[in-house]
Coordinates of C-alpha atoms in Angstrom, one line a residue:
X1 CA 0.0 0.0 0.0
X2 CA 1.3 3.5 -0.8
X3 CA 1.9 5.9 2.0
X4 CA -1.1 8.0 1.1
X5 CA -3.4 4.9 1.3
X6 CA -4.0 4.8 -2.5
X7 CA -3.9 1.4 -4.0
X8 CA -3.3 0.2 -7.6
X9 CA -6.6 -1.6 -8.3
X10 CA -7.0 -4.3 -10.9
X11 CA -10.3 -5.9 -11.9
X12 CA -10.8 -9.4 -13.1
X13 CA -14.3 -9.7 -14.4
X14 CA -15.9 -7.1 -16.7
X15 CA -19.5 -8.1 -16.0
X16 CA -22.0 -6.0 -14.1
X17 CA -20.2 -6.0 -10.8
X18 CA -16.4 -5.5 -11.4
X19 CA -16.5 -2.2 -13.3
X20 CA -18.9 -0.6 -10.8
X21 CA -16.7 -1.7 -7.8
X22 CA -13.7 -0.2 -9.7
X23 CA -15.6 3.0 -10.3
X24 CA -16.5 3.3 -6.7
X25 CA -12.9 2.7 -5.5
X26 CA -11.6 5.1 -8.1
X27 CA -14.0 7.7 -6.7
X28 CA -12.5 7.1 -3.3
X29 CA -9.0 8.0 -4.6
X30 CA -7.5 4.7 -5.7
X31 CA -5.8 4.2 -9.0
X32 CA -7.2 1.8 -11.6
X33 CA -4.5 -0.4 -13.2
X34 CA -6.6 -2.4 -15.7
X35 CA -9.5 -4.7 -16.3
X36 CA -10.0 -7.9 -18.2
X37 CA -12.1 -7.9 -21.3
X38 CA -15.8 -8.8 -21.2
X39 CA -18.9 -9.2 -23.4
X40 CA -19.8 -5.5 -23.4
X41 CA -16.7 -3.4 -23.6
X42 CA -18.8 -0.3 -24.5
X43 CA -20.6 -0.5 -21.2
X44 CA -17.3 -0.9 -19.3
X45 CA -15.8 2.1 -21.1
X46 CA -18.9 4.2 -20.2
X47 CA -18.3 3.6 -16.5
X48 CA -14.5 3.3 -16.6
X49 CA -13.4 5.4 -19.5
X50 CA -9.8 4.8 -20.7
X51 CA -9.0 1.9 -18.3
X52 CA -6.5 -0.4 -19.9
X53 CA -7.7 -3.9 -21.0
X54 CA -5.3 -6.6 -19.7
X55 CA -5.2 -10.4 -19.4
X56 CA -6.1 -11.7 -15.9
X57 CA -2.5 -12.7 -15.3
X58 CA -1.3 -9.1 -16.0
X59 CA -4.0 -7.6 -13.8
X60 CA -2.9 -9.8 -10.9
X61 CA 0.8 -9.1 -11.4
X62 CA 0.4 -5.3 -11.7
X63 CA -2.1 -4.6 -8.9
X64 CA -1.9 -4.1 -5.1
X65 CA -5.6 -4.8 -4.8
X66 CA -7.2 -7.3 -7.2
X67 CA -11.0 -7.3 -7.4
X68 CA -12.2 -10.7 -8.6
X69 CA -15.8 -10.4 -9.8
X70 CA -16.5 -13.5 -11.9
X71 CA -19.4 -16.0 -12.0
X72 CA -19.7 -18.3 -9.0
X73 CA -18.6 -21.5 -10.8
X74 CA -15.6 -19.8 -12.3
X75 CA -14.1 -18.4 -9.1
X76 CA -12.3 -21.4 -7.6
X77 CA -10.6 -22.4 -10.9
X78 CA -9.5 -18.8 -11.6
X79 CA -7.9 -18.4 -8.3
X80 CA -6.2 -21.7 -8.4
X81 CA -5.1 -21.2 -12.0
X82 CA -3.5 -17.9 -11.3
X83 CA -1.7 -19.4 -8.4
X84 CA -0.2 -22.1 -10.6
X85 CA 1.1 -19.3 -12.9
X86 CA 2.7 -17.5 -9.9
X87 CA 0.5 -14.5 -10.3
X88 CA -0.3 -13.8 -6.6
X89 CA 2.1 -11.7 -4.5
X90 CA 3.1 -11.4 -0.9
X91 CA 1.0 -8.7 0.8
X92 CA -1.3 -8.2 -2.2
X93 CA -5.0 -7.8 -1.4
X94 CA -7.3 -10.2 -3.2
X95 CA -11.0 -9.4 -2.9
X96 CA -13.8 -11.4 -4.4
X97 CA -17.5 -10.3 -4.5
X98 CA -19.4 -13.6 -4.5
X99 CA -22.0 -14.0 -1.7
X100 CA -21.6 -17.7 -1.3
X101 CA -17.9 -17.9 -0.8
X102 CA -15.9 -16.7 2.2
X103 CA -12.1 -16.5 2.1
X104 CA -11.6 -20.3 1.8
X105 CA -11.9 -20.1 -2.0
X106 CA -8.9 -17.7 -2.0
X107 CA -6.7 -20.2 -0.2
X108 CA -4.4 -20.7 -3.3
X109 CA -3.7 -16.9 -3.3
X110 CA -3.3 -16.8 0.5
X111 CA -0.8 -19.7 0.2
X112 CA 1.3 -17.4 -2.0
X113 CA 1.3 -14.7 0.6
X114 CA -1.7 -12.6 -0.6
X115 CA -4.3 -11.3 1.8
X116 CA -7.8 -12.8 1.2
X117 CA -10.9 -10.7 1.5
X118 CA -14.6 -11.4 0.7
X119 CA -16.8 -8.4 0.3
X120 CA -20.3 -8.7 -1.2
X121 CA -22.3 -5.5 -1.7
X122 CA -26.0 -6.4 -1.2
X123 CA -27.5 -4.8 -4.3
X124 CA -28.7 -6.0 -7.7
X125 CA -26.1 -4.7 -10.1
X126 CA -27.1 -3.2 -13.5
X127 CA -23.5 -2.5 -14.5
X128 CA -24.1 1.2 -14.9
X129 CA -23.5 4.4 -12.9
X130 CA -26.9 3.9 -11.3
X131 CA -25.3 1.3 -9.1
X132 CA -23.0 3.8 -7.5
X133 CA -26.0 5.6 -6.0
X134 CA -27.4 2.2 -4.9
X135 CA -24.1 1.4 -3.2
X136 CA -24.3 4.5 -1.1
X137 CA -27.5 3.2 0.5
X138 CA -26.5 -0.4 0.9
X139 CA -24.7 -2.9 3.1
X140 CA -21.9 -5.2 2.3
X141 CA -21.1 -8.6 3.8
X142 CA -17.5 -8.7 4.9
X143 CA -15.4 -11.8 5.7
X144 CA -11.7 -11.7 6.3
X145 CA -9.0 -13.0 8.7
X146 CA -9.2 -11.1 12.0
X147 CA -6.0 -9.3 11.6
X148 CA -7.0 -7.7 8.3
X149 CA -10.8 -7.4 8.9
X150 CA -10.4 -3.6 9.3
X151 CA -9.0 -3.4 5.8
X152 CA -12.0 -5.3 4.3
X153 CA -14.3 -3.1 6.3
X154 CA -12.6 0.1 5.1
X155 CA -12.8 -1.0 1.5
X156 CA -16.5 -1.7 1.8
X157 CA -16.9 1.8 3.2
X158 CA -14.9 3.2 0.3
X159 CA -17.3 1.4 -2.1
X160 CA -20.1 3.4 -0.3
X161 CA -21.5 0.5 1.8
X162 CA -21.9 -0.1 5.5
X163 CA -19.9 -3.2 6.3
X164 CA -21.5 -6.1 8.2
X165 CA -19.2 -8.9 9.3
X166 CA -20.3 -12.4 8.2
X167 CA -18.4 -15.4 9.6
X168 CA -16.8 -17.9 7.2
X169 CA -19.2 -20.7 8.3
X170 CA -22.2 -18.5 7.8
X171 CA -21.6 -17.6 4.2
X172 CA -23.8 -20.4 2.8
X173 CA -26.7 -19.2 4.9
X174 CA -26.0 -15.6 3.9
X175 CA -26.0 -16.6 0.2
X176 CA -29.3 -18.4 0.6
X177 CA -30.8 -15.3 2.1
X178 CA -29.6 -13.2 -0.8
X179 CA -30.8 -15.7 -3.4
X180 CA -34.2 -16.0 -1.7
X181 CA -34.7 -12.2 -1.6
X182 CA -33.7 -11.6 -5.2
X183 CA -35.0 -14.6 -7.0
X184 CA -38.3 -14.8 -5.2
X185 CA -38.9 -11.0 -5.7
X186 CA -38.2 -11.2 -9.4
X187 CA -40.4 -14.3 -9.8
X188 CA -43.4 -12.7 -8.0
X189 CA -43.1 -9.4 -9.9
X190 CA -42.9 -11.2 -13.3
X191 CA -45.9 -13.3 -12.5
X192 CA -48.0 -10.3 -11.3
X193 CA -47.1 -8.1 -14.3
X194 CA -47.9 -11.0 -16.6
X195 CA -51.4 -11.3 -15.1
X196 CA -52.0 -7.6 -15.5
X197 CA -50.8 -7.6 -19.0
X198 CA -53.1 -10.4 -19.9
X199 CA -56.2 -8.5 -18.7
X200 CA -55.1 -5.4 -20.7
X201 CA -53.5 -3.2 -18.1
X202 CA -51.0 -1.0 -19.9
X203 CA -47.5 -0.6 -18.3
X204 CA -48.1 -3.3 -15.6
X205 CA -44.7 -2.7 -14.2
X206 CA -45.5 1.0 -13.5
X207 CA -48.9 0.1 -12.2
X208 CA -47.3 -2.2 -9.5
X209 CA -44.3 -0.1 -8.7
X210 CA -45.7 1.8 -5.7
X211 CA -47.5 -1.2 -4.4
X212 CA -44.4 -3.5 -4.6
X213 CA -42.1 -0.8 -3.1
X214 CA -44.4 0.0 -0.2
X215 CA -45.1 -3.6 0.5
X216 CA -41.4 -4.4 0.6
X217 CA -40.6 -1.4 2.7
X218 CA -43.3 -2.5 5.2
X219 CA -41.9 -6.1 5.3
X220 CA -38.4 -4.8 5.8
X221 CA -39.6 -2.5 8.6
X222 CA -41.3 -5.4 10.3
X223 CA -38.1 -7.4 10.2
X224 CA -37.7 -11.1 11.2
X225 CA -40.3 -13.1 13.1
X226 CA -40.2 -12.6 16.8
X227 CA -39.1 -16.2 17.5
X228 CA -36.2 -15.9 15.0
X229 CA -37.5 -18.7 12.8
X230 CA -37.7 -18.4 9.0
X231 CA -41.4 -18.6 7.9
X232 CA -42.2 -21.0 5.1
X233 CA -42.5 -19.5 1.7

């Protein structure tokens, strides 16, 4: 880390999450080193104009902080593969954004001396600048070794989030909660808008917008059941 706290940040994963995290950290004063190519380079360029496009190996070798934002099934193989190539460095920060994994998936990087961090911002990413405003009103699940937990928490704050510590053993339950909230919500909204469209209601999404938002807000305000048990869906 530089004396002024600025880090050279590289991003592996040019989907919806990685570029937004990069933009948030750049806004906090960190320097962007590069990003891997993706399926929509125009979208990446819109949120991170002028950022160099590099191979994953080069991103890892040039960066003090590597943000790894790749699909769930790709993460273990990527981390292990880069370890086999000698990409990870002593003292380097390696941060992934997957909700289901803690720091265990980063063991190959940690074995090479890198510092493993897991930070998952709890929003549905669009991959656009809209997400930067959403981050400012969100929380982030943080998992890290005790000695470096403050670093992970500070990075979450710099992304705009309020950090919440999640134990390594609790990451599967955390991921289930996130999946339930997102997938169930999407499914119900799609079903409801489909029914309204079938009976001739124009703009069914707009029609339901206030209802859905107010209902969700009320449910969130009510919180968990008093006995702490999860009600059946």
